[in-house]
Amino acid sequence: MQRTGEQLRQLLGQQLSRAVVPLATAPLATLNRRRPALVAPSSPAAAAARFADYDDAPVAAPAPLDYNPYRDNFSDMNPDGSYIFGYSLPNGVRRWERGYFSGQQQSRVVEGFSVEPRHYQSGVSYELRCYRADAYGYHPLGIEYIQQPPVVRRDLLPRVHCLNLQR
């Protein structure tokens, strides 16, 4: 029995050693070309330069002059369980969400929106999708097309028509 177990270990070791290619056998040129799967360009100009080879490359939206990744990307949790979360990217992608306990419904409520740029021949438009989730389920609140994405910052509520946010 012990001999059979040892034979199985040797056989398994041989199969595994053939299945894994050592790093030294990979061509160095291949390793130099490897890049992470997702790398965000640092600016709209970098994105345009990066995708210049493509005929149907989207035109990057101009970045807000006061873009600050430390101020515009946040996730804050309060001791009572409520939270606020948001991020803003230079190309116009935005996301904002808050969760809180509603005394009226006696349940947790989550509401928020996401914005994505849509490139058309006439220019860039932004698709705004709002939602609300509560004890009665998930409720998409409609889609709007706007000319400028809403400002998403830690210290102020975004101005969007589809959410009834207290100002």
mmCIF file of N, CA and C in Angstrom, residues 32-164:
data_model
loop_
_atom_site.group_PDB
_atom_site.id
_atom_site.type_symbol
_atom_site.label_atom_id
_atom_site.label_comp_id
_atom_site.label_asym_id
_atom_site.label_seq_id
_atom_site.Cartn_x
_atom_site.Cartn_y
_atom_site.Cartn_z
ATOM 1 N N ASN A 32 8.442 40.970 -21.949
ATOM 2 C CA ASN A 32 8.501 42.439 -21.998
ATOM 3 C C ASN A 32 7.215 43.039 -22.528
ATOM 4 N N ARG A 33 6.474 42.318 -23.363
ATOM 5 C CA ARG A 33 5.231 42.843 -23.941
ATOM 6 C C ARG A 33 4.038 42.640 -23.024
ATOM 7 N N ARG A 34 4.180 41.862 -21.991
ATOM 8 C CA ARG A 34 3.052 41.593 -21.101
ATOM 9 C C ARG A 34 2.671 42.854 -20.358
ATOM 10 N N ARG A 35 1.376 43.128 -20.304
ATOM 11 C CA ARG A 35 0.843 44.287 -19.606
ATOM 12 C C ARG A 35 -0.316 43.835 -18.732
ATOM 13 N N PRO A 36 -0.613 44.589 -17.683
ATOM 14 C CA PRO A 36 -1.814 44.273 -16.902
ATOM 15 C C PRO A 36 -3.053 44.371 -17.781
ATOM 16 N N ALA A 37 -4.092 43.643 -17.417
ATOM 17 C CA ALA A 37 -5.311 43.615 -18.224
ATOM 18 C C ALA A 37 -5.994 44.969 -18.264
ATOM 19 N N LEU A 38 -6.072 45.663 -17.153
ATOM 20 C CA LEU A 38 -6.735 46.956 -17.096
ATOM 21 C C LEU A 38 -5.765 48.000 -16.589
ATOM 22 N N VAL A 39 -5.466 48.960 -17.428
ATOM 23 C CA VAL A 39 -4.620 50.075 -17.034
ATOM 24 C C VAL A 39 -5.339 51.341 -17.464
ATOM 25 N N ALA A 40 -5.677 52.172 -16.518
ATOM 26 C CA ALA A 40 -6.388 53.406 -16.827
ATOM 27 C C ALA A 40 -5.394 54.454 -17.315
ATOM 28 N N PRO A 41 -5.684 55.100 -18.434
ATOM 29 C CA PRO A 41 -4.832 56.198 -18.878
ATOM 30 C C PRO A 41 -4.868 57.322 -17.849
ATOM 31 N N SER A 42 -3.769 58.040 -17.728
ATOM 32 C CA SER A 42 -3.670 59.086 -16.709
ATOM 33 C C SER A 42 -4.389 60.366 -17.108
ATOM 34 N N SER A 43 -4.684 60.541 -18.386
ATOM 35 C CA SER A 43 -5.362 61.755 -18.835
ATOM 36 C C SER A 43 -6.097 61.460 -20.145
ATOM 37 N N PRO A 44 -7.011 62.354 -20.551
ATOM 38 C CA PRO A 44 -7.682 62.155 -21.841
ATOM 39 C C PRO A 44 -6.709 62.156 -23.017
ATOM 40 N N ALA A 45 -5.653 62.965 -22.926
ATOM 41 C CA ALA A 45 -4.664 62.998 -24.005
ATOM 42 C C ALA A 45 -3.935 61.658 -24.099
ATOM 43 N N ALA A 46 -3.628 61.060 -22.948
ATOM 44 C CA ALA A 46 -2.970 59.753 -22.947
ATOM 45 C C ALA A 46 -3.899 58.682 -23.523
ATOM 46 N N ALA A 47 -5.185 58.781 -23.221
ATOM 47 C CA ALA A 47 -6.147 57.816 -23.765
ATOM 48 C C ALA A 47 -6.260 57.964 -25.272
ATOM 49 N N ALA A 48 -6.309 59.206 -25.763
ATOM 50 C CA ALA A 48 -6.399 59.432 -27.211
ATOM 51 C C ALA A 48 -5.155 58.923 -27.916
ATOM 52 N N ALA A 49 -3.983 59.146 -27.330
ATOM 53 C CA ALA A 49 -2.743 58.670 -27.932
ATOM 54 C C ALA A 49 -2.673 57.143 -27.908
ATOM 55 N N ARG A 50 -3.169 56.549 -26.839
ATOM 56 C CA ARG A 50 -3.108 55.103 -26.701
ATOM 57 C C ARG A 50 -3.973 54.394 -27.723
ATOM 58 N N PHE A 51 -5.123 54.973 -28.055
ATOM 59 C CA PHE A 51 -6.054 54.338 -28.982
ATOM 60 C C PHE A 51 -6.043 55.001 -30.360
ATOM 61 N N ALA A 52 -4.977 55.704 -30.694
ATOM 62 C CA ALA A 52 -4.899 56.389 -31.983
ATOM 63 C C ALA A 52 -4.838 55.404 -33.142
ATOM 64 N N ASP A 53 -4.377 54.181 -32.902
ATOM 65 C CA ASP A 53 -4.268 53.179 -33.969
ATOM 66 C C ASP A 53 -5.624 52.686 -34.445
ATOM 67 N N TYR A 54 -6.641 52.798 -33.600
ATOM 68 C CA TYR A 54 -7.955 52.278 -33.931
ATOM 69 C C TYR A 54 -8.748 53.311 -34.725
ATOM 70 N N ASP A 55 -9.438 52.855 -35.768
ATOM 71 C CA ASP A 55 -10.239 53.763 -36.582
ATOM 72 C C ASP A 55 -11.465 54.257 -35.834
ATOM 73 N N ASP A 56 -12.065 53.394 -35.028
ATOM 74 C CA ASP A 56 -13.286 53.760 -34.331
ATOM 75 C C ASP A 56 -13.010 54.113 -32.873
ATOM 76 N N ALA A 57 -11.834 54.664 -32.601
ATOM 77 C CA ALA A 57 -11.492 55.017 -31.225
ATOM 78 C C ALA A 57 -12.387 56.144 -30.742
ATOM 79 N N PRO A 58 -12.938 56.006 -29.535
ATOM 80 C CA PRO A 58 -13.776 57.084 -29.010
ATOM 81 C C PRO A 58 -12.938 58.314 -28.699
ATOM 82 N N VAL A 59 -13.550 59.443 -28.896
ATOM 83 C CA VAL A 59 -12.892 60.697 -28.575
ATOM 84 C C VAL A 59 -13.060 60.909 -27.080
ATOM 85 N N ALA A 60 -11.960 61.126 -26.400
ATOM 86 C CA ALA A 60 -12.029 61.292 -24.952
ATOM 87 C C ALA A 60 -12.654 62.635 -24.608
ATOM 88 N N ALA A 61 -13.500 62.623 -23.586
ATOM 89 C CA ALA A 61 -14.111 63.860 -23.117
ATOM 90 C C ALA A 61 -13.063 64.670 -22.366
ATOM 91 N N PRO A 62 -13.157 65.979 -22.424
ATOM 92 C CA PRO A 62 -12.180 66.781 -21.701
ATOM 93 C C PRO A 62 -12.323 66.573 -20.193
ATOM 94 N N ALA A 63 -11.213 66.501 -19.537
ATOM 95 C CA ALA A 63 -11.231 66.305 -18.091
ATOM 96 C C ALA A 63 -11.600 67.610 -17.402
ATOM 97 N N PRO A 64 -12.327 67.521 -16.302
ATOM 98 C CA PRO A 64 -12.601 68.735 -15.556
ATOM 99 C C PRO A 64 -11.286 69.352 -15.096
ATOM 100 N N LEU A 65 -11.218 70.666 -15.126
ATOM 101 C CA LEU A 65 -9.976 71.331 -14.768
ATOM 102 C C LEU A 65 -9.585 71.083 -13.321
ATOM 103 N N ASP A 66 -10.560 70.867 -12.466
ATOM 104 C CA ASP A 66 -10.261 70.670 -11.057
ATOM 105 C C ASP A 66 -10.386 69.212 -10.632
ATOM 106 N N TYR A 67 -10.089 68.283 -11.519
ATOM 107 C CA TYR A 67 -10.180 66.864 -11.183
ATOM 108 C C TYR A 67 -9.132 66.516 -10.136
ATOM 109 N N ASN A 68 -9.574 65.854 -9.089
ATOM 110 C CA ASN A 68 -8.689 65.443 -8.012
ATOM 111 C C ASN A 68 -9.104 64.034 -7.594
ATOM 112 N N PRO A 69 -8.313 63.028 -7.909
ATOM 113 C CA PRO A 69 -8.732 61.658 -7.607
ATOM 114 C C PRO A 69 -8.907 61.385 -6.125
ATOM 115 N N TYR A 70 -8.200 62.102 -5.264
ATOM 116 C CA TYR A 70 -8.333 61.863 -3.822
ATOM 117 C C TYR A 70 -9.617 62.463 -3.269
ATOM 118 N N ARG A 71 -10.076 63.552 -3.858
ATOM 119 C CA ARG A 71 -11.307 64.189 -3.413
ATOM 120 C C ARG A 71 -12.525 63.569 -4.085
ATOM 121 N N ASP A 72 -12.398 63.170 -5.339
ATOM 122 C CA ASP A 72 -13.530 62.724 -6.140
ATOM 123 C C ASP A 72 -13.777 61.220 -6.087
ATOM 124 N N ASN A 73 -13.006 60.471 -5.348
ATOM 125 C CA ASN A 73 -13.183 59.030 -5.183
ATOM 126 C C ASN A 73 -13.232 58.737 -3.691
ATOM 127 N N PHE A 74 -14.371 58.266 -3.207
ATOM 128 C CA PHE A 74 -14.537 58.133 -1.765
ATOM 129 C C PHE A 74 -15.476 56.995 -1.424
ATOM 130 N N SER A 75 -15.355 56.527 -0.200
ATOM 131 C CA SER A 75 -16.236 55.510 0.358
ATOM 132 C C SER A 75 -16.225 55.710 1.863
ATOM 133 N N ASP A 76 -17.304 56.238 2.412
ATOM 134 C CA ASP A 76 -17.379 56.554 3.836
ATOM 135 C C ASP A 76 -18.492 55.755 4.491
ATOM 136 N N MET A 77 -18.182 55.098 5.605
ATOM 137 C CA MET A 77 -19.148 54.331 6.376
ATOM 138 C C MET A 77 -19.346 55.029 7.709
ATOM 139 N N ASN A 78 -20.591 55.218 8.103
ATOM 140 C CA ASN A 78 -20.927 55.862 9.361
ATOM 141 C C ASN A 78 -21.219 54.811 10.435
ATOM 142 N N PRO A 79 -21.108 55.182 11.720
ATOM 143 C CA PRO A 79 -21.367 54.206 12.795
ATOM 144 C C PRO A 79 -22.785 53.641 12.786
ATOM 145 N N ASP A 80 -23.766 54.396 12.265
ATOM 146 C CA ASP A 80 -25.142 53.902 12.248
ATOM 147 C C ASP A 80 -25.429 52.947 11.087
ATOM 148 N N GLY A 81 -24.425 52.654 10.270
ATOM 149 C CA GLY A 81 -24.597 51.728 9.152
ATOM 150 C C GLY A 81 -24.865 52.412 7.825
ATOM 151 N N SER A 82 -25.114 53.714 7.842
ATOM 152 C CA SER A 82 -25.313 54.419 6.580
ATOM 153 C C SER A 82 -23.955 54.624 5.911
ATOM 154 N N TYR A 83 -23.982 54.822 4.615
ATOM 155 C CA TYR A 83 -22.732 55.011 3.886
ATOM 156 C C TYR A 83 -22.964 55.913 2.689
ATOM 157 N N ILE A 84 -21.869 56.401 2.150
ATOM 158 C CA ILE A 84 -21.881 57.145 0.895
ATOM 159 C C ILE A 84 -20.634 56.719 0.129
ATOM 160 N N PHE A 85 -20.813 56.521 -1.158
ATOM 161 C CA PHE A 85 -19.764 55.975 -1.997
ATOM 162 C C PHE A 85 -19.809 56.706 -3.332
ATOM 163 N N GLY A 86 -18.666 57.001 -3.899
ATOM 164 C CA GLY A 86 -18.669 57.628 -5.207
ATOM 165 C C GLY A 86 -17.292 57.648 -5.833
ATOM 166 N N TYR A 87 -17.286 57.746 -7.147
ATOM 167 C CA TYR A 87 -16.032 57.967 -7.851
ATOM 168 C C TYR A 87 -16.295 58.745 -9.117
ATOM 169 N N SER A 88 -15.251 59.389 -9.570
ATOM 170 C CA SER A 88 -15.315 60.232 -10.749
ATOM 171 C C SER A 88 -14.032 60.010 -11.531
ATOM 172 N N LEU A 89 -14.140 59.749 -12.819
ATOM 173 C CA LEU A 89 -12.969 59.542 -13.669
ATOM 174 C C LEU A 89 -12.850 60.691 -14.664
ATOM 175 N N PRO A 90 -11.651 60.969 -15.150
ATOM 176 C CA PRO A 90 -11.471 62.104 -16.071
ATOM 177 C C PRO A 90 -12.278 61.999 -17.365
ATOM 178 N N ASN A 91 -12.637 60.791 -17.805
ATOM 179 C CA ASN A 91 -13.349 60.644 -19.079
ATOM 180 C C ASN A 91 -14.856 60.848 -18.956
ATOM 181 N N GLY A 92 -15.356 61.172 -17.754
ATOM 182 C CA GLY A 92 -16.777 61.430 -17.585
ATOM 183 C C GLY A 92 -17.554 60.319 -16.922
ATOM 184 N N VAL A 93 -16.923 59.187 -16.649
ATOM 185 C CA VAL A 93 -17.608 58.102 -15.949
ATOM 186 C C VAL A 93 -17.771 58.525 -14.497
ATOM 187 N N ARG A 94 -18.987 58.384 -13.989
ATOM 188 C CA ARG A 94 -19.283 58.772 -12.617
ATOM 189 C C ARG A 94 -20.139 57.690 -11.967
ATOM 190 N N ARG A 95 -20.029 57.574 -10.654
ATOM 191 C CA ARG A 95 -20.877 56.667 -9.881
ATOM 192 C C ARG A 95 -21.042 57.279 -8.517
ATOM 193 N N TRP A 96 -22.255 57.253 -8.004
ATOM 194 C CA TRP A 96 -22.541 57.778 -6.672
ATOM 195 C C TRP A 96 -23.637 56.927 -6.068
ATOM 196 N N GLU A 97 -23.507 56.630 -4.774
ATOM 197 C CA GLU A 97 -24.501 55.800 -4.100
ATOM 198 C C GLU A 97 -24.494 56.123 -2.620
ATOM 199 N N ARG A 98 -25.672 56.047 -2.027
ATOM 200 C CA ARG A 98 -25.763 56.171 -0.579
ATOM 201 C C ARG A 98 -26.747 55.139 -0.056
ATOM 202 N N GLY A 99 -26.505 54.699 1.144
ATOM 203 C CA GLY A 99 -27.377 53.742 1.807
ATOM 204 C C GLY A 99 -27.694 54.241 3.197
ATOM 205 N N TYR A 100 -28.923 54.068 3.608
ATOM 206 C CA TYR A 100 -29.342 54.542 4.923
ATOM 207 C C TYR A 100 -30.559 53.746 5.380
ATOM 208 N N PHE A 101 -30.889 53.876 6.660
ATOM 209 C CA PHE A 101 -32.058 53.213 7.210
ATOM 210 C C PHE A 101 -33.229 54.184 7.163
ATOM 211 N N SER A 102 -34.319 53.779 6.545
ATOM 212 C CA SER A 102 -35.506 54.621 6.444
ATOM 213 C C SER A 102 -36.475 54.249 7.558
ATOM 214 N N GLY A 103 -36.755 55.218 8.429
ATOM 215 C CA GLY A 103 -37.717 54.979 9.497
ATOM 216 C C GLY A 103 -39.123 54.813 8.963
ATOM 217 N N GLN A 104 -39.417 55.467 7.846
ATOM 218 C CA GLN A 104 -40.746 55.384 7.243
ATOM 219 C C GLN A 104 -41.040 53.965 6.745
ATOM 220 N N GLN A 105 -40.064 53.353 6.100
ATOM 221 C CA GLN A 105 -40.249 51.995 5.569
ATOM 222 C C GLN A 105 -39.749 50.920 6.519
ATOM 223 N N GLN A 106 -39.055 51.300 7.569
ATOM 224 C CA GLN A 106 -38.463 50.364 8.517
ATOM 225 C C GLN A 106 -37.519 49.381 7.809
ATOM 226 N N SER A 107 -36.729 49.910 6.873
ATOM 227 C CA SER A 107 -35.773 49.068 6.151
ATOM 228 C C SER A 107 -34.642 49.933 5.626
ATOM 229 N N ARG A 108 -33.645 49.261 5.103
ATOM 230 C CA ARG A 108 -32.518 49.957 4.489
ATOM 231 C C ARG A 108 -32.896 50.390 3.081
ATOM 232 N N VAL A 109 -32.440 51.570 2.694
ATOM 233 C CA VAL A 109 -32.686 52.119 1.368
ATOM 234 C C VAL A 109 -31.331 52.431 0.736
ATOM 235 N N VAL A 110 -31.176 52.051 -0.516
ATOM 236 C CA VAL A 110 -29.970 52.362 -1.273
ATOM 237 C C VAL A 110 -30.419 53.099 -2.523
ATOM 238 N N GLU A 111 -29.801 54.248 -2.788
ATOM 239 C CA GLU A 111 -30.120 54.986 -4.005
ATOM 240 C C GLU A 111 -28.841 55.552 -4.581
ATOM 241 N N GLY A 112 -28.841 55.692 -5.889
ATOM 242 C CA GLY A 112 -27.642 56.192 -6.533
ATOM 243 C C GLY A 112 -27.812 56.301 -8.031
ATOM 244 N N PHE A 113 -26.693 56.573 -8.689
ATOM 245 C CA PHE A 113 -26.708 56.693 -10.145
ATOM 246 C C PHE A 113 -25.345 56.342 -10.703
ATOM 247 N N SER A 114 -25.334 56.079 -11.994
ATOM 248 C CA SER A 114 -24.084 55.900 -12.733
ATOM 249 C C SER A 114 -24.194 56.687 -14.026
ATOM 250 N N VAL A 115 -23.080 57.201 -14.486
ATOM 251 C CA VAL A 115 -23.017 58.011 -15.702
ATOM 252 C C VAL A 115 -21.908 57.452 -16.577
ATOM 253 N N GLU A 116 -22.204 57.295 -17.867
ATOM 254 C CA GLU A 116 -21.202 56.844 -18.825
ATOM 255 C C GLU A 116 -21.263 57.721 -20.065
ATOM 256 N N PRO A 117 -20.117 58.060 -20.641
ATOM 257 C CA PRO A 117 -20.134 58.853 -21.872
ATOM 258 C C PRO A 117 -20.579 58.001 -23.054
ATOM 259 N N ARG A 118 -21.350 58.593 -23.933
ATOM 260 C CA ARG A 118 -21.779 57.957 -25.185
ATOM 261 C C ARG A 118 -21.307 58.851 -26.318
ATOM 262 N N HIS A 119 -20.542 58.270 -27.231
ATOM 263 C CA HIS A 119 -19.936 59.035 -28.317
ATOM 264 C C HIS A 119 -20.787 58.909 -29.568
ATOM 265 N N TYR A 120 -21.208 60.037 -30.064
ATOM 266 C CA TYR A 120 -22.005 60.093 -31.281
ATOM 267 C C TYR A 120 -21.273 60.959 -32.285
ATOM 268 N N GLN A 121 -21.721 60.954 -33.530
ATOM 269 C CA GLN A 121 -21.085 61.777 -34.543
ATOM 270 C C GLN A 121 -21.213 63.255 -34.209
ATOM 271 N N SER A 122 -22.285 63.624 -33.534
ATOM 272 C CA SER A 122 -22.487 65.037 -33.193
ATOM 273 C C SER A 122 -21.731 65.440 -31.933
ATOM 274 N N GLY A 123 -21.099 64.509 -31.235
ATOM 275 C CA GLY A 123 -20.341 64.839 -30.036
ATOM 276 C C GLY A 123 -20.563 63.821 -28.938
ATOM 277 N N VAL A 124 -20.293 64.240 -27.734
ATOM 278 C CA VAL A 124 -20.398 63.357 -26.580
ATOM 279 C C VAL A 124 -21.633 63.721 -25.778
ATOM 280 N N SER A 125 -22.391 62.717 -25.409
ATOM 281 C CA SER A 125 -23.529 62.859 -24.512
ATOM 282 C C SER A 125 -23.300 61.876 -23.371
ATOM 283 N N TYR A 126 -23.893 62.126 -22.222
ATOM 284 C CA TYR A 126 -23.684 61.266 -21.064
ATOM 285 C C TYR A 126 -24.992 60.586 -20.684
ATOM 286 N N GLU A 127 -24.917 59.274 -20.494
ATOM 287 C CA GLU A 127 -26.093 58.490 -20.122
ATOM 288 C C GLU A 127 -26.145 58.378 -18.604
ATOM 289 N N LEU A 128 -27.204 58.896 -18.015
ATOM 290 C CA LEU A 128 -27.410 58.898 -16.573
ATOM 291 C C LEU A 128 -28.457 57.846 -16.231
ATOM 292 N N ARG A 129 -28.087 56.890 -15.395
ATOM 293 C CA ARG A 129 -29.009 55.834 -14.950
ATOM 294 C C ARG A 129 -29.128 55.908 -13.436
ATOM 295 N N CYS A 130 -30.333 56.197 -12.959
ATOM 296 C CA CYS A 130 -30.594 56.279 -11.519
ATOM 297 C C CYS A 130 -31.312 55.015 -11.057
ATOM 298 N N TYR A 131 -31.174 54.702 -9.779
ATOM 299 C CA TYR A 131 -31.827 53.523 -9.218
ATOM 300 C C TYR A 131 -32.107 53.736 -7.739
ATOM 301 N N ARG A 132 -32.986 52.928 -7.237
ATOM 302 C CA ARG A 132 -33.332 52.921 -5.814
ATOM 303 C C ARG A 132 -33.676 51.481 -5.446
ATOM 304 N N ALA A 133 -33.202 51.037 -4.301
ATOM 305 C CA ALA A 133 -33.521 49.694 -3.803
ATOM 306 C C ALA A 133 -33.976 49.842 -2.356
ATOM 307 N N ASP A 134 -35.087 49.196 -2.040
ATOM 308 C CA ASP A 134 -35.623 49.266 -0.681
ATOM 309 C C ASP A 134 -36.288 47.933 -0.339
ATOM 310 N N ALA A 135 -37.131 47.934 0.649
ATOM 311 C CA ALA A 135 -37.792 46.704 1.081
ATOM 312 C C ALA A 135 -38.686 46.127 -0.014
ATOM 313 N N TYR A 136 -39.077 46.943 -0.986
ATOM 314 C CA TYR A 136 -39.974 46.496 -2.054
ATOM 315 C C TYR A 136 -39.232 46.082 -3.318
ATOM 316 N N GLY A 137 -37.892 46.074 -3.284
ATOM 317 C CA GLY A 137 -37.123 45.616 -4.429
ATOM 318 C C GLY A 137 -36.275 46.700 -5.062
ATOM 319 N N TYR A 138 -35.716 46.351 -6.207
ATOM 320 C CA TYR A 138 -34.856 47.251 -6.978
ATOM 321 C C TYR A 138 -35.724 48.013 -7.976
ATOM 322 N N HIS A 139 -35.533 49.323 -8.059
ATOM 323 C CA HIS A 139 -36.346 50.155 -8.942
ATOM 324 C C HIS A 139 -35.447 51.035 -9.809
ATOM 325 N N PRO A 140 -35.285 50.711 -11.080
ATOM 326 C CA PRO A 140 -34.577 51.644 -11.957
ATOM 327 C C PRO A 140 -35.453 52.873 -12.165
ATOM 328 N N LEU A 141 -34.862 54.058 -12.096
ATOM 329 C CA LEU A 141 -35.642 55.287 -12.146
ATOM 330 C C LEU A 141 -35.595 55.976 -13.499
ATOM 331 N N GLY A 142 -35.138 55.313 -14.501
ATOM 332 C CA GLY A 142 -35.145 55.911 -15.829
ATOM 333 C C GLY A 142 -33.754 56.294 -16.291
ATOM 334 N N ILE A 143 -33.678 56.605 -17.560
ATOM 335 C CA ILE A 143 -32.418 56.974 -18.191
ATOM 336 C C ILE A 143 -32.564 58.385 -18.731
ATOM 337 N N GLU A 144 -31.562 59.204 -18.489
ATOM 338 C CA GLU A 144 -31.523 60.560 -19.034
ATOM 339 C C GLU A 144 -30.247 60.703 -19.837
ATOM 340 N N TYR A 145 -30.291 61.552 -20.848
ATOM 341 C CA TYR A 145 -29.092 61.899 -21.601
ATOM 342 C C TYR A 145 -28.802 63.362 -21.325
ATOM 343 N N ILE A 146 -27.617 63.611 -20.775
ATOM 344 C CA ILE A 146 -27.259 64.959 -20.362
ATOM 345 C C ILE A 146 -25.993 65.400 -21.087
ATOM 346 N N GLN A 147 -25.756 66.703 -21.124
ATOM 347 C CA GLN A 147 -24.602 67.241 -21.838
ATOM 348 C C GLN A 147 -23.323 67.216 -21.001
ATOM 349 N N GLN A 148 -23.456 67.389 -19.690
ATOM 350 C CA GLN A 148 -22.301 67.373 -18.788
ATOM 351 C C GLN A 148 -22.557 66.366 -17.666
ATOM 352 N N PRO A 149 -21.553 65.608 -17.273
ATOM 353 C CA PRO A 149 -21.763 64.677 -16.166
ATOM 354 C C PRO A 149 -21.887 65.451 -14.854
ATOM 355 N N PRO A 150 -22.661 64.940 -13.900
ATOM 356 C CA PRO A 150 -22.780 65.630 -12.616
ATOM 357 C C PRO A 150 -21.467 65.565 -11.837
ATOM 358 N N VAL A 151 -21.283 66.543 -11.006
ATOM 359 C CA VAL A 151 -20.090 66.582 -10.160
ATOM 360 C C VAL A 151 -20.282 65.599 -9.015
ATOM 361 N N VAL A 152 -19.303 64.743 -8.804
ATOM 362 C CA VAL A 152 -19.340 63.770 -7.718
ATOM 363 C C VAL A 152 -18.184 64.101 -6.784
ATOM 364 N N ARG A 153 -18.546 64.569 -5.604
ATOM 365 C CA ARG A 153 -17.547 64.908 -4.600
ATOM 366 C C ARG A 153 -18.008 64.452 -3.238
ATOM 367 N N ARG A 154 -17.055 64.255 -2.376
ATOM 368 C CA ARG A 154 -17.320 63.775 -1.027
ATOM 369 C C ARG A 154 -18.195 64.744 -0.252
ATOM 370 N N ASP A 155 -17.985 66.018 -0.414
ATOM 371 C CA ASP A 155 -18.600 67.002 0.453
ATOM 372 C C ASP A 155 -19.896 67.625 -0.059
ATOM 373 N N LEU A 156 -20.427 67.190 -1.203
ATOM 374 C CA LEU A 156 -21.702 67.745 -1.669
ATOM 375 C C LEU A 156 -22.544 66.713 -2.393
ATOM 376 N N LEU A 157 -23.858 66.929 -2.305
ATOM 377 C CA LEU A 157 -24.795 66.034 -2.980
ATOM 378 C C LEU A 157 -24.822 66.364 -4.463
ATOM 379 N N PRO A 158 -24.837 65.349 -5.311
ATOM 380 C CA PRO A 158 -24.869 65.614 -6.751
ATOM 381 C C PRO A 158 -26.232 66.164 -7.174
ATOM 382 N N ARG A 159 -26.227 66.962 -8.218
ATOM 383 C CA ARG A 159 -27.470 67.532 -8.745
ATOM 384 C C ARG A 159 -27.930 66.692 -9.927
ATOM 385 N N VAL A 160 -28.841 65.791 -9.641
ATOM 386 C CA VAL A 160 -29.450 64.959 -10.676
ATOM 387 C C VAL A 160 -30.960 65.027 -10.493
ATOM 388 N N HIS A 161 -31.687 65.023 -11.609
ATOM 389 C CA HIS A 161 -33.138 65.164 -11.561
ATOM 390 C C HIS A 161 -33.841 63.882 -11.131
ATOM 391 N N CYS A 162 -33.240 62.743 -11.398
ATOM 392 C CA CYS A 162 -33.948 61.487 -11.159
ATOM 393 C C CYS A 162 -33.967 61.061 -9.691
ATOM 394 N N LEU A 163 -33.120 61.628 -8.861
ATOM 395 C CA LEU A 163 -33.128 61.326 -7.426
ATOM 396 C C LEU A 163 -33.642 62.532 -6.664
ATOM 397 N N ASN A 164 -34.478 62.317 -5.686
ATOM 398 C CA ASN A 164 -34.979 63.415 -4.859
ATOM 399 C C ASN A 164 -34.031 63.604 -3.672
#
